């Protein structure tokens, strides 16, 4: 059994969910600055995520959904996921981003993955606006633990896992996976990648070279 675990923002998608949400309440620049510092491993990821969520306090539910509707998969991502699924590979998205944005993007392209591990932005009791809080297993928890748990659940070893990511919060899963693929990785991340790619086509080539997929 092979597991391929993707990061989402910056990897499967070139969108950044917190920035799209921040656009809706005029804090996109602040969001981008915090995100960049986190992805370069300059500030703790959990702290950065809480700071970004706090900036969204009071954002109306309709505006939040409109931001999630803007999240898109990058070129070739849907085809690669579909091919992995058809090949019987266990596919997963491990993201510090938000399940609603991931689900919206996947549904638009008509593809799915076997497992999504993500975070959530709670609404107030009336379900009318964001509270400014964030919940989920990938705030304090790290992606190595998430990948280890997933591999155990499906009966795979970590050597049979492929991790694909770009930012500092991907480092834990990149370090434990049998194959670590950096997708346009940040400078702090690149030294820990076995290979570096800049497109989904190149990622597919590496999966073929590793025997996960067959040559067309």
PDB file of N, CA, C and O in Angstrom, residues 53-60 120-135:
ATOM      1  N   UNK A  53      -6.275  33.873  12.137  1.00  0.00           N
ATOM      2  CA  UNK A  53      -7.697  33.644  12.415  1.00  0.00           C
ATOM      3  C   UNK A  53      -8.293  34.809  13.195  1.00  0.00           C
ATOM      4  O   UNK A  53      -9.432  35.216  12.943  1.00  0.00           O
ATOM      5  N   UNK A  54      -7.516  35.358  14.119  1.00  0.00           N
ATOM      6  CA  UNK A  54      -8.024  36.471  14.926  1.00  0.00           C
ATOM      7  C   UNK A  54      -8.348  37.688  14.064  1.00  0.00           C
ATOM      8  O   UNK A  54      -9.293  38.442  14.359  1.00  0.00           O
ATOM      9  N   UNK A  55      -7.596  37.876  12.995  1.00  0.00           N
ATOM     10  CA  UNK A  55      -7.856  39.003  12.096  1.00  0.00           C
ATOM     11  C   UNK A  55      -9.198  38.863  11.374  1.00  0.00           C
ATOM     12  O   UNK A  55      -9.727  39.841  10.845  1.00  0.00           O
ATOM     13  N   UNK A  56      -9.753  37.646  11.367  1.00  0.00           N
ATOM     14  CA  UNK A  56     -10.999  37.383  10.646  1.00  0.00           C
ATOM     15  C   UNK A  56     -12.239  37.471  11.529  1.00  0.00           C
ATOM     16  O   UNK A  56     -13.352  37.216  11.055  1.00  0.00           O
ATOM     17  N   UNK A  57     -12.054  37.817  12.776  1.00  0.00           N
ATOM     18  CA  UNK A  57     -13.203  37.896  13.677  1.00  0.00           C
ATOM     19  C   UNK A  57     -14.268  38.832  13.122  1.00  0.00           C
ATOM     20  O   UNK A  57     -13.977  39.960  12.703  1.00  0.00           O
ATOM     21  N   UNK A  58     -15.502  38.354  13.077  1.00  0.00           N
ATOM     22  CA  UNK A  58     -16.616  39.159  12.594  1.00  0.00           C
ATOM     23  C   UNK A  58     -16.868  39.065  11.099  1.00  0.00           C
ATOM     24  O   UNK A  58     -17.833  39.659  10.605  1.00  0.00           O
ATOM     25  N   UNK A  59     -16.027  38.330  10.368  1.00  0.00           N
ATOM     26  CA  UNK A  59     -16.247  38.203   8.923  1.00  0.00           C
ATOM     27  C   UNK A  59     -17.567  37.457   8.682  1.00  0.00           C
ATOM     28  O   UNK A  59     -17.762  36.357   9.180  1.00  0.00           O
ATOM     29  N   UNK A  60     -18.496  38.062   7.928  1.00  0.00           N
ATOM     30  CA  UNK A  60     -19.791  37.416   7.699  1.00  0.00           C
ATOM     31  C   UNK A  60     -19.644  36.059   7.005  1.00  0.00           C
ATOM     32  O   UNK A  60     -18.734  35.853   6.189  1.00  0.00           O
ATOM     33  N   UNK A 120     -10.342  24.206  10.987  1.00  0.00           N
ATOM     34  CA  UNK A 120     -11.679  24.772  10.798  1.00  0.00           C
ATOM     35  C   UNK A 120     -11.756  26.157  11.430  1.00  0.00           C
ATOM     36  O   UNK A 120     -11.115  26.417  12.449  1.00  0.00           O
ATOM     37  N   UNK A 121     -12.554  27.025  10.820  1.00  0.00           N
ATOM     38  CA  UNK A 121     -12.818  28.356  11.365  1.00  0.00           C
ATOM     39  C   UNK A 121     -14.243  28.365  11.904  1.00  0.00           C
ATOM     40  O   UNK A 121     -15.202  28.377  11.131  1.00  0.00           O
ATOM     41  N   UNK A 122     -14.415  28.336  13.235  1.00  0.00           N
ATOM     42  CA  UNK A 122     -15.762  28.262  13.807  1.00  0.00           C
ATOM     43  C   UNK A 122     -16.583  29.524  13.548  1.00  0.00           C
ATOM     44  O   UNK A 122     -16.054  30.630  13.450  1.00  0.00           O
ATOM     45  N   UNK A 123     -17.888  29.307  13.441  1.00  0.00           N
ATOM     46  CA  UNK A 123     -18.861  30.397  13.357  1.00  0.00           C
ATOM     47  C   UNK A 123     -19.448  30.655  14.742  1.00  0.00           C
ATOM     48  O   UNK A 123     -19.377  29.809  15.640  1.00  0.00           O
ATOM     49  N   UNK A 124     -20.074  31.811  14.906  1.00  0.00           N
ATOM     50  CA  UNK A 124     -20.781  32.098  16.153  1.00  0.00           C
ATOM     51  C   UNK A 124     -22.030  31.210  16.253  1.00  0.00           C
ATOM     52  O   UNK A 124     -22.351  30.464  15.327  1.00  0.00           O
ATOM     53  N   UNK A 125     -22.715  31.281  17.363  1.00  0.00           N
ATOM     54  CA  UNK A 125     -23.871  30.407  17.592  1.00  0.00           C
ATOM     55  C   UNK A 125     -24.948  30.578  16.531  1.00  0.00           C
ATOM     56  O   UNK A 125     -25.647  29.623  16.180  1.00  0.00           O
ATOM     57  N   UNK A 126     -25.072  31.775  16.002  1.00  0.00           N
ATOM     58  CA  UNK A 126     -26.083  32.042  14.988  1.00  0.00           C
ATOM     59  C   UNK A 126     -25.621  31.654  13.580  1.00  0.00           C
ATOM     60  O   UNK A 126     -26.393  31.768  12.619  1.00  0.00           O
ATOM     61  N   UNK A 127     -24.370  31.188  13.475  1.00  0.00           N
ATOM     62  CA  UNK A 127     -23.799  30.795  12.179  1.00  0.00           C
ATOM     63  C   UNK A 127     -23.792  31.955  11.178  1.00  0.00           C
ATOM     64  O   UNK A 127     -23.971  31.759   9.977  1.00  0.00           O
ATOM     65  N   UNK A 128     -23.565  33.161  11.700  1.00  0.00           N
ATOM     66  CA  UNK A 128     -23.601  34.336  10.818  1.00  0.00           C
ATOM     67  C   UNK A 128     -22.226  34.949  10.568  1.00  0.00           C
ATOM     68  O   UNK A 128     -22.069  35.701   9.597  1.00  0.00           O
ATOM     69  N   UNK A 129     -21.245  34.669  11.437  1.00  0.00           N
ATOM     70  CA  UNK A 129     -19.928  35.284  11.254  1.00  0.00           C
ATOM     71  C   UNK A 129     -18.859  34.445  11.944  1.00  0.00           C
ATOM     72  O   UNK A 129     -19.149  33.638  12.844  1.00  0.00           O
ATOM     73  N   UNK A 130     -17.615  34.648  11.508  1.00  0.00           N
ATOM     74  CA  UNK A 130     -16.488  33.948  12.115  1.00  0.00           C
ATOM     75  C   UNK A 130     -16.205  34.502  13.509  1.00  0.00           C
ATOM     76  O   UNK A 130     -16.347  35.699  13.754  1.00  0.00           O
ATOM     77  N   UNK A 131     -15.767  33.605  14.388  1.00  0.00           N
ATOM     78  CA  UNK A 131     -15.488  34.016  15.775  1.00  0.00           C
ATOM     79  C   UNK A 131     -14.084  34.569  15.951  1.00  0.00           C
ATOM     80  O   UNK A 131     -13.786  35.204  16.964  1.00  0.00           O
ATOM     81  N   UNK A 132     -13.192  34.300  14.999  1.00  0.00           N
ATOM     82  CA  UNK A 132     -11.788  34.661  15.175  1.00  0.00           C
ATOM     83  C   UNK A 132     -10.969  33.554  15.792  1.00  0.00           C
ATOM     84  O   UNK A 132      -9.753  33.704  15.978  1.00  0.00           O
ATOM     85  N   UNK A 133     -11.609  32.420  16.080  1.00  0.00           N
ATOM     86  CA  UNK A 133     -10.903  31.252  16.603  1.00  0.00           C
ATOM     87  C   UNK A 133     -10.548  30.311  15.457  1.00  0.00           C
ATOM     88  O   UNK A 133     -11.024  30.455  14.329  1.00  0.00           O
ATOM     89  N   UNK A 134      -9.730  29.321  15.756  1.00  0.00           N
ATOM     90  CA  UNK A 134      -9.411  28.265  14.804  1.00  0.00           C
ATOM     91  C   UNK A 134      -9.307  26.960  15.578  1.00  0.00           C
ATOM     92  O   UNK A 134      -8.807  26.935  16.706  1.00  0.00           O
ATOM     93  N   UNK A 135      -9.830  25.884  15.002  1.00  0.00           N
ATOM     94  CA  UNK A 135      -9.775  24.570  15.646  1.00  0.00           C
ATOM     95  C   UNK A 135      -9.239  23.551  14.646  1.00  0.00           C
ATOM     96  O   UNK A 135      -9.268  23.769  13.438  1.00  0.00           O
TER      97      UNK A 135
END
